[in-house]
Short mmCIF file of C-alpha atoms in Angstrom, two decimals:
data_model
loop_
_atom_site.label_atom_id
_atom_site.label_comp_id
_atom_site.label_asym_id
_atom_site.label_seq_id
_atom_site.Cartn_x
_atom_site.Cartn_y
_atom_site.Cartn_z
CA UNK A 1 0.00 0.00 0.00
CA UNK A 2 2.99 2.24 0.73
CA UNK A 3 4.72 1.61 -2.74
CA UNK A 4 0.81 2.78 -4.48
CA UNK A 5 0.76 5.78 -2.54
CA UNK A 6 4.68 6.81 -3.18
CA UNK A 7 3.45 5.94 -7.06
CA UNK A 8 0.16 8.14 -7.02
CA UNK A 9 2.15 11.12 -4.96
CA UNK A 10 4.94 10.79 -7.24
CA UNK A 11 2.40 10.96 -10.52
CA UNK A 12 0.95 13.82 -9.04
CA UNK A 13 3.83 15.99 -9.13
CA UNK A 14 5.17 18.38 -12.31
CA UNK A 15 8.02 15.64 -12.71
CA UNK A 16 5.75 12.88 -12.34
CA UNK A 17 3.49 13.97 -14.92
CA UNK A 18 6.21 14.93 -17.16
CA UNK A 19 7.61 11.73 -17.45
CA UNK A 20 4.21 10.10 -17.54
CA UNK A 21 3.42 12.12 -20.45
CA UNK A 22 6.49 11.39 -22.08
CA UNK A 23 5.75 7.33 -21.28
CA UNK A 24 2.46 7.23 -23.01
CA UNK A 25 4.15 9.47 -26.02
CA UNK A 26 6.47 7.06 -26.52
CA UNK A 27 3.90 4.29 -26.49
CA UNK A 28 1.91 6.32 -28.86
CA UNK A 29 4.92 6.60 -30.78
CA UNK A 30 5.65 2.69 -30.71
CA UNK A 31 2.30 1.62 -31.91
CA UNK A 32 2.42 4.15 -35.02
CA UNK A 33 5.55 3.01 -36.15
CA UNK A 34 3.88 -0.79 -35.79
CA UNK A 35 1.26 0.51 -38.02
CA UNK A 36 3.15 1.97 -40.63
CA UNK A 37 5.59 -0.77 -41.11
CA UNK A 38 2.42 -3.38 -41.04
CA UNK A 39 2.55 -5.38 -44.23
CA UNK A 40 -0.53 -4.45 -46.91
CA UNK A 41 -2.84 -6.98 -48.01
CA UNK A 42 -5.60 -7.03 -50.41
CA UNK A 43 -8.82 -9.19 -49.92
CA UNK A 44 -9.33 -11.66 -52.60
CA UNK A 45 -12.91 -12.09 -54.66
CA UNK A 46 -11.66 -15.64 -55.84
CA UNK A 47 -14.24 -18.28 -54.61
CA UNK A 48 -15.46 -21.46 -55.09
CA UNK A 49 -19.85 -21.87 -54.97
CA UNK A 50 -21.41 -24.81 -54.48
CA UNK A 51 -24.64 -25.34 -56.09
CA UNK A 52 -26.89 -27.50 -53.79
CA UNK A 53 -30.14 -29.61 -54.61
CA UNK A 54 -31.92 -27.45 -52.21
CA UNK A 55 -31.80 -23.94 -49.98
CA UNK A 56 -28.95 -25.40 -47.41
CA UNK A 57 -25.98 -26.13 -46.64
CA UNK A 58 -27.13 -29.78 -45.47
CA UNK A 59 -28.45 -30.25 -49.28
CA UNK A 60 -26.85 -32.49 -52.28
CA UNK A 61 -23.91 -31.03 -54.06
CA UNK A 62 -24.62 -30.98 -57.41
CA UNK A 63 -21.88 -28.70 -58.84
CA UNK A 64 -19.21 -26.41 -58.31
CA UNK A 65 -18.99 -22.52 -60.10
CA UNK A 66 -16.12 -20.35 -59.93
CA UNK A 67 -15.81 -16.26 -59.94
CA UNK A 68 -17.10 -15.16 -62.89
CA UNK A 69 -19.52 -17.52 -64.28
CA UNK A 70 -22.65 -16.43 -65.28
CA UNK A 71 -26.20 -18.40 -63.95
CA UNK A 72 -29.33 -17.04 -64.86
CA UNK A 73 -32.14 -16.21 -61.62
CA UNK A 74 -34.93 -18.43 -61.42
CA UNK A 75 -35.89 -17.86 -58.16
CA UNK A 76 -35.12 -15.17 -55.75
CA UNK A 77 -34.86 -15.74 -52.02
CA UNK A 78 -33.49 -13.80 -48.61
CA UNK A 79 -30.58 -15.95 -48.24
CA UNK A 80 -30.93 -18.76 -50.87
CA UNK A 81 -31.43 -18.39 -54.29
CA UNK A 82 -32.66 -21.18 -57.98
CA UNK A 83 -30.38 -20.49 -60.59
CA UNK A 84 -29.57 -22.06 -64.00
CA UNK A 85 -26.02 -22.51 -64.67
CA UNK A 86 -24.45 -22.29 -68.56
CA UNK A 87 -23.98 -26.30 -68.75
CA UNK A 88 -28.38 -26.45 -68.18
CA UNK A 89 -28.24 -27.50 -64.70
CA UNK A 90 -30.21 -25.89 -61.80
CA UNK A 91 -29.55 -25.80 -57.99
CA UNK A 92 -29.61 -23.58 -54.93
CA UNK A 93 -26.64 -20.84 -54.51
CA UNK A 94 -25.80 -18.29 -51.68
CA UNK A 95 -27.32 -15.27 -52.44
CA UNK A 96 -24.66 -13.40 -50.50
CA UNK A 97 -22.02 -13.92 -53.29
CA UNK A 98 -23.94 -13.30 -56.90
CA UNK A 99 -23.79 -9.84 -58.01
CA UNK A 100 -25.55 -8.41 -60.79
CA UNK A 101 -22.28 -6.27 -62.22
CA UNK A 102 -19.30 -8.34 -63.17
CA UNK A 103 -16.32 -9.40 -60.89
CA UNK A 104 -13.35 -7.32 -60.86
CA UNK A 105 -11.10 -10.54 -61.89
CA UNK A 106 -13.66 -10.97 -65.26
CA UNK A 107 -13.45 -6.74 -65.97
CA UNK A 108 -9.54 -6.76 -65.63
CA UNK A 109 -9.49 -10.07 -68.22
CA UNK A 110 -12.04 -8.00 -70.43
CA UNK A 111 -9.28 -5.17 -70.21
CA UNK A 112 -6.80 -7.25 -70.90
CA UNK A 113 -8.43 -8.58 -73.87
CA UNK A 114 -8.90 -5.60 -75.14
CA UNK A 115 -5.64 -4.03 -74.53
CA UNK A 116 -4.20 -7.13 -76.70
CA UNK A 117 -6.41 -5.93 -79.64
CA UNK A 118 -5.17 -2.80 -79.52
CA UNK A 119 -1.59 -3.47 -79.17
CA UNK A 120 -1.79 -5.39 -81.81
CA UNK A 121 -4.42 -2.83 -83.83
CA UNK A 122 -1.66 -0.50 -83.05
CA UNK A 123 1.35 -2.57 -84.42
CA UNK A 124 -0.96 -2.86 -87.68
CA UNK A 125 -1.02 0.46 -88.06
CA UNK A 126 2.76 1.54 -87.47
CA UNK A 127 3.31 -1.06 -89.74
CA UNK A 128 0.81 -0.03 -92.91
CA UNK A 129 2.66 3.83 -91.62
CA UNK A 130 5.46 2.71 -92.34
CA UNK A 131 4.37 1.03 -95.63
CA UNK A 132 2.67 4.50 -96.40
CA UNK A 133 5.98 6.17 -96.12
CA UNK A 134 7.94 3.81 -98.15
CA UNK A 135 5.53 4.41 -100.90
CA UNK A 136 5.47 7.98 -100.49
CA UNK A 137 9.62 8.24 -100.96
CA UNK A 138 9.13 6.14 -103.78
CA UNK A 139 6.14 8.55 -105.25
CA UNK A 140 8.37 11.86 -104.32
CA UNK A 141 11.46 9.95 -106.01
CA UNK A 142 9.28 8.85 -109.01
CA UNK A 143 7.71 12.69 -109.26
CA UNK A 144 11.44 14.29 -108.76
CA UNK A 145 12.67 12.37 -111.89
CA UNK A 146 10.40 12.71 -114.02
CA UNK A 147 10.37 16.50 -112.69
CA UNK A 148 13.77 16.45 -113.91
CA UNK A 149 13.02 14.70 -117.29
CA UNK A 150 10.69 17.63 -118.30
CA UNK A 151 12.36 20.34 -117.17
CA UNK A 152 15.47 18.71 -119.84
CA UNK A 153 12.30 18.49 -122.36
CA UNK A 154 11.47 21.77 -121.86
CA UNK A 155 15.27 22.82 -122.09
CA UNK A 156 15.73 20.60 -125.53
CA UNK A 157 12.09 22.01 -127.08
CA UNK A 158 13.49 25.72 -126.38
CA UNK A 159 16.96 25.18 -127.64
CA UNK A 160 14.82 23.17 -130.81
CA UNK A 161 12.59 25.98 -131.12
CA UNK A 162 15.81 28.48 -131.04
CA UNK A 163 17.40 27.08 -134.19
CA UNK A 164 14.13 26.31 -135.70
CA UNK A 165 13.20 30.45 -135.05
CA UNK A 166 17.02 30.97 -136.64
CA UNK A 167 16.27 28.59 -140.05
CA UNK A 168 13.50 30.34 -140.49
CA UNK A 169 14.43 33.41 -140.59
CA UNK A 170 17.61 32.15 -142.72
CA UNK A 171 15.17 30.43 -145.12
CA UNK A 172 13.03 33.94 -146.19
CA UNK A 173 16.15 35.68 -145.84
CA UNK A 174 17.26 32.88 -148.46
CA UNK A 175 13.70 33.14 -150.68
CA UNK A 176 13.93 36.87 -150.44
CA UNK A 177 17.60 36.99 -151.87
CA UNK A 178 16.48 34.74 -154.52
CA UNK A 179 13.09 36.14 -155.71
CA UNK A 180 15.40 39.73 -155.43
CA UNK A 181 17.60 37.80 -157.95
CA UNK A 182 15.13 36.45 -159.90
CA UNK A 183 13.02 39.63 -160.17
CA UNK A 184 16.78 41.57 -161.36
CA UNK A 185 17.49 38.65 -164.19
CA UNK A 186 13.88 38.95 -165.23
CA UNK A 187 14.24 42.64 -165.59
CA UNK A 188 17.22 42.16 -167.37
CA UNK A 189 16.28 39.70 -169.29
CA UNK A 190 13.33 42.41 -170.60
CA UNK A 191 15.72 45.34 -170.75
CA UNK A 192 18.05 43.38 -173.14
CA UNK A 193 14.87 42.40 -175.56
CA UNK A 194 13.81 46.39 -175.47
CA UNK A 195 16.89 47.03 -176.12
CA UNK A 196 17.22 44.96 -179.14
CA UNK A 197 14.19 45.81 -180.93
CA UNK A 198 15.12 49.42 -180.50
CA UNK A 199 18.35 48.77 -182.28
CA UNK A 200 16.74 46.89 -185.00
CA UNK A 201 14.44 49.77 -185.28
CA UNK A 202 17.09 52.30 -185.91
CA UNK A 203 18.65 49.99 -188.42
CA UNK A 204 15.43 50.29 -190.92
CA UNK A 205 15.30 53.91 -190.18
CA UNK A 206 18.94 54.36 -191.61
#
């Protein structure tokens, strides 16, 4: 009884209830820590149901489903409930573990599913990109040479068109210097007669 009242009168003091501050604190501070460093764990929805002849557990077994199958409802109940399963057979379930939105395990295998088809929708398509580009070099390559083989058209058909302007103008030149020539021998040619009669004519007259 003394040791009690030497423990209450000591608790009671500024020291006392210092220190017993500081003693719960640190327990405090102990059971935190033990709470932080706690490992973390997930519940799992992966379950086995056993589809009875009846509406208890005392009933036949008459087949096993896992997460994720689908039943259809023939029968609703508080705690027991008729389905149909896929294979055609009919029994009593737990109504505690059907849901009418799919399982989490059956959504993430959806996802997954569908995350293949676009990974590989997606590798199609780099692929026909890439098949795109390759056609358009060969296009732009095609395009720049025969870009190149008219503008040396173009080049020949003006060069062509050059001497053709120059023979041209050589050839009238040419027909003009001979119809000049022809036109002075004709008129010549019709001087000289004039000329002739008129001396023939002055021979009579003598």
């Amino acid at each position: 009884m003394l040791s009690c009242k030497r423990i209450q009168s000591a608790t009671r003091t500024p020291v006392g209830r210092m220190l017993g501050m500081l003693f719960w604190l640190g327990v405090l501070w102990c059971l935190s820590e033990t709470v932080v460093w706690a490992e973390t764990v997930y519940v799992s929805d992966e379950i086995k149901l056993t589809v009875r002849s009846g509406p208890g557990t005392d009933r036949k077994i008459l087949d096993i489903v896992s997460t994720g199958e689908k039943m259809e409802l023939l029968e609703d109940g508080d705690e027991w409930v008729l389905v149909r399963l896929e294979n055609g057979k009919e029994g009593w379930v737990l109504k505690r573990y059907l849901s009418s939105e799919k399982p989490s395990q059956l959504k993430l295998a959806e996802l997954q599913t569908i995350h293949g088809r676009l990974s590989t929708r997606s590798e199609e398509v780099l692929q026909e990109n890439e098949a795109l580009k390759a056609a358009n070099e060969k296009i732009n390559t095609a395009l720049e040479e025969k870009t190149k083989a008219l503008e040396e058209l173009t080049r020949s058909y003006d060069e062509l068109k050059k001497i053709s302007d120059a023979s041209s103008f050589q050839m009238r030149k040419n027909i003009i210097l001979l119809v000049s020539g022809a036109g002075i021998l004709f008129f010549g040619i019709v001087l000289g007669l004039v000329m002739k009669r008129q001396r023939r004519k002055t021979m009579y007259m003598v």
